mmCIF file of N, CA and C in Angstrom:
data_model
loop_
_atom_site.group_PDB
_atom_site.id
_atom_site.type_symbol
_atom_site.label_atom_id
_atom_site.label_comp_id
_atom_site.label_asym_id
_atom_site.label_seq_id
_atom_site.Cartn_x
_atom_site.Cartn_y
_atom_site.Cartn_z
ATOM 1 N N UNK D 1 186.072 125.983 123.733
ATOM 2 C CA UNK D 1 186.061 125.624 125.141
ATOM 3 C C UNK D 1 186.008 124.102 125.254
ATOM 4 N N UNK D 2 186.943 123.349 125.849
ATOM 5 C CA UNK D 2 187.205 121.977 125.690
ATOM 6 C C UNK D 2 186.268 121.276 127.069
ATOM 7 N N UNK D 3 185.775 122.191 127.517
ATOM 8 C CA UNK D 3 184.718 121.513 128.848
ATOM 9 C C UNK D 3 183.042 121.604 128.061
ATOM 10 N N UNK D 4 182.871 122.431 127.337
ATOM 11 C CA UNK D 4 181.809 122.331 126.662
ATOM 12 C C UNK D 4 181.799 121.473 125.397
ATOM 13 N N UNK D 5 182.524 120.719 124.833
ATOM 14 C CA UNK D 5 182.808 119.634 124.252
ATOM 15 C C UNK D 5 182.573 118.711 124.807
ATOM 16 N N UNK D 6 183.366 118.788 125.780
ATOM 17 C CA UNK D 6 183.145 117.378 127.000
ATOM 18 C C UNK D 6 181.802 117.011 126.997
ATOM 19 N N UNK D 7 180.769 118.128 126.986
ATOM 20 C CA UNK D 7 179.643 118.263 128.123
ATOM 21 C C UNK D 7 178.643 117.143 126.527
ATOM 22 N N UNK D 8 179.118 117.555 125.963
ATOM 23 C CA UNK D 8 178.016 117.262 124.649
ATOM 24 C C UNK D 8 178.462 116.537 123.649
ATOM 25 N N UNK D 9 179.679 115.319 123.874
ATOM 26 C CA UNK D 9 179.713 114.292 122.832
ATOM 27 C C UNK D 9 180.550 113.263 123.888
ATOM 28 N N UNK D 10 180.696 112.159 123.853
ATOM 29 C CA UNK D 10 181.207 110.913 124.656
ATOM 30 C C UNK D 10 182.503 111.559 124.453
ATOM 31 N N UNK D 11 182.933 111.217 123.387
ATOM 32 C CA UNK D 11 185.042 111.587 123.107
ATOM 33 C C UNK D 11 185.441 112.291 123.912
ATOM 34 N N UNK D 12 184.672 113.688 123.988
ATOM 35 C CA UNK D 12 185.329 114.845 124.511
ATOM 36 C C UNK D 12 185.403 114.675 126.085
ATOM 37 N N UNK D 13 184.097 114.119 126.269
ATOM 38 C CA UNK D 13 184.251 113.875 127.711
ATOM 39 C C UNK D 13 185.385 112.737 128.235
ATOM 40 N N UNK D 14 185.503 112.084 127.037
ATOM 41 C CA UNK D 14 186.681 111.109 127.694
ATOM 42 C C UNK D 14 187.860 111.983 127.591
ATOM 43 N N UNK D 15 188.089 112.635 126.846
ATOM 44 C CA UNK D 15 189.248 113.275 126.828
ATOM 45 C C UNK D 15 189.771 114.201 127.918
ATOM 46 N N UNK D 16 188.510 114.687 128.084
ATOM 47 C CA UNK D 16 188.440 115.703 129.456
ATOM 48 C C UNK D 16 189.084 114.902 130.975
ATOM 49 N N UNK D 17 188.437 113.453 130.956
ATOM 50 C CA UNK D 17 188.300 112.472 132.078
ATOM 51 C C UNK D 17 190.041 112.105 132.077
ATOM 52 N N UNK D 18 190.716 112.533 130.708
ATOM 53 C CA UNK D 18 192.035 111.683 130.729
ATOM 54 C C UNK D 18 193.366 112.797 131.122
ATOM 55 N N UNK D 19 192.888 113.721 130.628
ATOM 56 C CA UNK D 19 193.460 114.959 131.503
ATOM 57 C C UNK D 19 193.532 115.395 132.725
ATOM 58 N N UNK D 20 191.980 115.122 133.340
ATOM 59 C CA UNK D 20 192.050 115.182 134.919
ATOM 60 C C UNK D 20 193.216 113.774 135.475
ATOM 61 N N UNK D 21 192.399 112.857 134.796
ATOM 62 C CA UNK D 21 193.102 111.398 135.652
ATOM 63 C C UNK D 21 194.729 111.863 135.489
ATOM 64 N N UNK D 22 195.590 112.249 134.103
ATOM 65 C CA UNK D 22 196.466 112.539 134.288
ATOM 66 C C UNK D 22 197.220 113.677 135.028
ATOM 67 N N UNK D 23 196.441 114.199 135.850
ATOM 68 C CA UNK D 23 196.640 115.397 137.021
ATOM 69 C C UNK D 23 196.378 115.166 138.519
ATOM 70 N N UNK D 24 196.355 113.850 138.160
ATOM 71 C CA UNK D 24 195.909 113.026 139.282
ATOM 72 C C UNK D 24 194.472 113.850 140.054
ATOM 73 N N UNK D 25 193.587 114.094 139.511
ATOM 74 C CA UNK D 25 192.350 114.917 139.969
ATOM 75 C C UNK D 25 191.420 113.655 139.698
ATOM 76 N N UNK D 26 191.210 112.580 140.730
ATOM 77 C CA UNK D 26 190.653 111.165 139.885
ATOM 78 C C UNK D 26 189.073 111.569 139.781
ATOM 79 N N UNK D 27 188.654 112.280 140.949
ATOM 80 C CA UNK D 27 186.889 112.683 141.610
ATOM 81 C C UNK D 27 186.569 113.179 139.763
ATOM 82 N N UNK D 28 187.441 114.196 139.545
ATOM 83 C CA UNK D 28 186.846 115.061 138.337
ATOM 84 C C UNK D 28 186.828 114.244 136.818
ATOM 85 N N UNK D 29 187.788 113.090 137.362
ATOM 86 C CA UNK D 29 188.103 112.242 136.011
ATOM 87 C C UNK D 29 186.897 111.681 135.786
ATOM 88 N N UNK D 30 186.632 110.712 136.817
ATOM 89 C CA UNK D 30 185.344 109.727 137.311
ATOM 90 C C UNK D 30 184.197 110.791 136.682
ATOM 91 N N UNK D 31 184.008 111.551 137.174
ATOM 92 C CA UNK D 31 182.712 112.546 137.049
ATOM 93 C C UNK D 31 182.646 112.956 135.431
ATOM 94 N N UNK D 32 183.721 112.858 134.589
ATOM 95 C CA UNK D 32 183.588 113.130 133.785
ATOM 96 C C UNK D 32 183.737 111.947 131.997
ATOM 97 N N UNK D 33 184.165 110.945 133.262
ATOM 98 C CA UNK D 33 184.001 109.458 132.558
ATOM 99 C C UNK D 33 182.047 109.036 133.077
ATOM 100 N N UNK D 34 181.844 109.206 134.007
ATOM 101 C CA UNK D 34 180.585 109.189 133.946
ATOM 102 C C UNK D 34 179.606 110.054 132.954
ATOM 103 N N UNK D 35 179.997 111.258 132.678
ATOM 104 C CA UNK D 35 179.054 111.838 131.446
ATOM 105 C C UNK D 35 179.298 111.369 130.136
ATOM 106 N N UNK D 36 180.740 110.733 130.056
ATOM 107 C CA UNK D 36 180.900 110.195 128.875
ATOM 108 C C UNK D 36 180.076 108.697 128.795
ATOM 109 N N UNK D 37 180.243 108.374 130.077
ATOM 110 C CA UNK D 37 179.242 107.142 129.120
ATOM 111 C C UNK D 37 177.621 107.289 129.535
ATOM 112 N N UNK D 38 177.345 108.568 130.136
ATOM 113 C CA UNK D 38 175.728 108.894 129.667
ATOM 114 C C UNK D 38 175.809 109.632 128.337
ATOM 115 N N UNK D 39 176.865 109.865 128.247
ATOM 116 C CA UNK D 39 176.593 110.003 126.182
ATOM 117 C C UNK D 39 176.625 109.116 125.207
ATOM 118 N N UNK D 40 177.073 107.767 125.640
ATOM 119 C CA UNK D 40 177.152 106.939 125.115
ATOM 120 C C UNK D 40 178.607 105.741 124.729
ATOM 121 N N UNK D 41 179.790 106.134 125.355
ATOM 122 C CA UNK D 41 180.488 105.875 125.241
ATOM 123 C C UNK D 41 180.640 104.391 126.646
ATOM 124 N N UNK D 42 181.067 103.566 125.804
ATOM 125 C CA UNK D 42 180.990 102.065 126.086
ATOM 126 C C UNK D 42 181.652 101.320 125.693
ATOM 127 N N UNK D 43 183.067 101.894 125.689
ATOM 128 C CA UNK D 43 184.417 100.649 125.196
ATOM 129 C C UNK D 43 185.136 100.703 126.568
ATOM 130 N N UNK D 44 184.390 99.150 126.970
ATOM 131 C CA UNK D 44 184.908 98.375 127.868
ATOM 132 C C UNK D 44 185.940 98.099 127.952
ATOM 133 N N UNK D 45 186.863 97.653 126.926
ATOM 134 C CA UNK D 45 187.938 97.068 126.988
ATOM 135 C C UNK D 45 189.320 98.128 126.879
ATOM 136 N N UNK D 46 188.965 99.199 126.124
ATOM 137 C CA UNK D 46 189.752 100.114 126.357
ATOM 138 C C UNK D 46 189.930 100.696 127.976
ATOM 139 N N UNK D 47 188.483 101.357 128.341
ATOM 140 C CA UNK D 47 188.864 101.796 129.539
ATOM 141 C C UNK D 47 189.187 101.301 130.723
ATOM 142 N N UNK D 48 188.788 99.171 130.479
ATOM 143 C CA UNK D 48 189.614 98.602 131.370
ATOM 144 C C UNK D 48 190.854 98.013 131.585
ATOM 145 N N UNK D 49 191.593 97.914 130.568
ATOM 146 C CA UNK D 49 192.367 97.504 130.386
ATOM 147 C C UNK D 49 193.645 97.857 129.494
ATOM 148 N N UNK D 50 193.167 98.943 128.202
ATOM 149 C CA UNK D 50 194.238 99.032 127.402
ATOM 150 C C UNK D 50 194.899 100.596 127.924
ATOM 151 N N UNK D 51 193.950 102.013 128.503
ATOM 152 C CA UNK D 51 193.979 102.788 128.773
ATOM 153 C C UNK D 51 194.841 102.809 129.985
ATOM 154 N N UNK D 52 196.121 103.041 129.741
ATOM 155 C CA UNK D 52 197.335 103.410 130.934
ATOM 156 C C UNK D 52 197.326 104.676 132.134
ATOM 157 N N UNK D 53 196.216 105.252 131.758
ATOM 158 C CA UNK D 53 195.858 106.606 132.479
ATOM 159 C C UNK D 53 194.940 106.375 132.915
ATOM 160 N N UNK D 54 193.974 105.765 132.881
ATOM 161 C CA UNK D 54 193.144 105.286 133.603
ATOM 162 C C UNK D 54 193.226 104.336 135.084
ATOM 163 N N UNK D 55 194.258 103.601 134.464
ATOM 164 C CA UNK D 55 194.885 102.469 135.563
ATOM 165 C C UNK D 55 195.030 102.819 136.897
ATOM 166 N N UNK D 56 195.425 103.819 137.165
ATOM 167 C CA UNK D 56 195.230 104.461 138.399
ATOM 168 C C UNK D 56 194.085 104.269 139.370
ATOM 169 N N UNK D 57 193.189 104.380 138.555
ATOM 170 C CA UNK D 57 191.775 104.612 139.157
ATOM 171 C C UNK D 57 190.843 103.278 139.413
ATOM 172 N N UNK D 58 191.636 102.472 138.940
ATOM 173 C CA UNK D 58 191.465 101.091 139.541
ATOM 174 C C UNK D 58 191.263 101.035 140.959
ATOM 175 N N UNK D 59 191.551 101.640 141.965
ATOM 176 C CA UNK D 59 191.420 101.300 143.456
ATOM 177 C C UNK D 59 190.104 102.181 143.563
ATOM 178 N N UNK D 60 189.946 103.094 142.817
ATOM 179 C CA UNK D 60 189.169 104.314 143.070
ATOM 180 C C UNK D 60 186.995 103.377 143.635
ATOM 181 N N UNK D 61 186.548 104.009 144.830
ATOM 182 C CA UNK D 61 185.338 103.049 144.919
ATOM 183 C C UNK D 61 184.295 103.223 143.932
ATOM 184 N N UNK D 62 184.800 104.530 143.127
ATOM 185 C CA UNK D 62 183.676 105.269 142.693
ATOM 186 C C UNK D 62 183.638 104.920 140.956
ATOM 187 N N UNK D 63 185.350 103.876 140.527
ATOM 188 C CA UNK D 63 185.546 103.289 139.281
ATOM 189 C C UNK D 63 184.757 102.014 139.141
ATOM 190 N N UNK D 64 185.030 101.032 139.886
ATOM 191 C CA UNK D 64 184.568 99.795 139.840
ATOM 192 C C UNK D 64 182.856 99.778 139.257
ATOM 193 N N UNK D 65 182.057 100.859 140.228
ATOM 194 C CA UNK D 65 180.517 100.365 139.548
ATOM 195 C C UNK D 65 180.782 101.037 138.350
ATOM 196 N N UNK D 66 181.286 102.533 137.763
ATOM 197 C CA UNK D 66 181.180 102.429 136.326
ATOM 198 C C UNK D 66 181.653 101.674 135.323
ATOM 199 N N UNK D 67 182.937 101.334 135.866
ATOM 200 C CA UNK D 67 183.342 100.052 135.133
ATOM 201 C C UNK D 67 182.541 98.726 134.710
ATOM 202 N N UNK D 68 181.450 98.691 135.482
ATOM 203 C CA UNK D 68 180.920 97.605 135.961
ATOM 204 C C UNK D 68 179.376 98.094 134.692
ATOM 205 N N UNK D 69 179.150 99.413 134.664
ATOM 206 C CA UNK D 69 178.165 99.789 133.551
ATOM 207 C C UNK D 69 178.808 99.941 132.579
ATOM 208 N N UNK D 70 180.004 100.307 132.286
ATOM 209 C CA UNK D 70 179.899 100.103 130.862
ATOM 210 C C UNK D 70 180.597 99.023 130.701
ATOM 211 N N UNK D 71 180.819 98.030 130.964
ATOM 212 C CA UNK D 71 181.019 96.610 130.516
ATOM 213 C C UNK D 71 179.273 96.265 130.007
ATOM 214 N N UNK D 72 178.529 96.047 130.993
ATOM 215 C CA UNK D 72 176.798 95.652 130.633
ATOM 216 C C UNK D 72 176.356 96.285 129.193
ATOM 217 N N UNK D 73 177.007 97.703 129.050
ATOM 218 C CA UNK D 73 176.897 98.252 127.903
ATOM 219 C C UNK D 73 177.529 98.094 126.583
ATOM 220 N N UNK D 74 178.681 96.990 127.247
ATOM 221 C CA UNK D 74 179.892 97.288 125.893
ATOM 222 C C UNK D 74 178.650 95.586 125.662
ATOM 223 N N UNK D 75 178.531 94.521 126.262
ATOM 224 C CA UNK D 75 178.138 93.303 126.001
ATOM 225 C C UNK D 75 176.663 92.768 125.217
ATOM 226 N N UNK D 76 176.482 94.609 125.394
ATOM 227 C CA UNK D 76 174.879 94.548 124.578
ATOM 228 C C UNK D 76 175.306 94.675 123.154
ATOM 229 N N UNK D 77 176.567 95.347 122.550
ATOM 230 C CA UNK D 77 176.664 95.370 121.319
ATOM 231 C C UNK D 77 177.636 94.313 120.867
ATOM 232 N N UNK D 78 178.226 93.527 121.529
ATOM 233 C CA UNK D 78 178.941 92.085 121.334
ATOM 234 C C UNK D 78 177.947 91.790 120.259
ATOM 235 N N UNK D 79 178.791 90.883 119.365
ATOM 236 C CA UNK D 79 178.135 89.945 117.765
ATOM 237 C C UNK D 79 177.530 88.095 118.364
#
């Protein structure tokens, strides 16, 4: 079951988040990019910038503050 994956490791949940976004379902993407990074997932730079399926969700009100946490998160593990 690929939603109970989601639920219980960062990846899966991103993966889950990239399927919705690519179904244009952004609410379920968001919601599920949010559990991914309460699992821990915190690559900033991917999900702002290199991730083409995501891009969409750039206008979205509900992207910007997570965007906005896991950047704080990606900058805590900066060298």
């Amino acid at each position: 079951d690929v939603t109970a994956t989601g639920r219980n490791v960062e990846w899966g949940s991103w993966w889950v988040a990239e399927c919705y976004a690519f179904l244009d379902e952004d609410e379920i993407a968001i919601d599920w990019l949010e559990t991914a990074f309460e699992r821990g997932m915190s690559n900033y730079p991917y999900l702002s910038k290199h991730d083409p399926i995501f891009r969409k969700l750039d206008d979205n009100p509900r992207f910007q503050p997570l965007l906005s946490n896991v950047k704080i998160a990606w900058e805590r593990f900066e060298p």
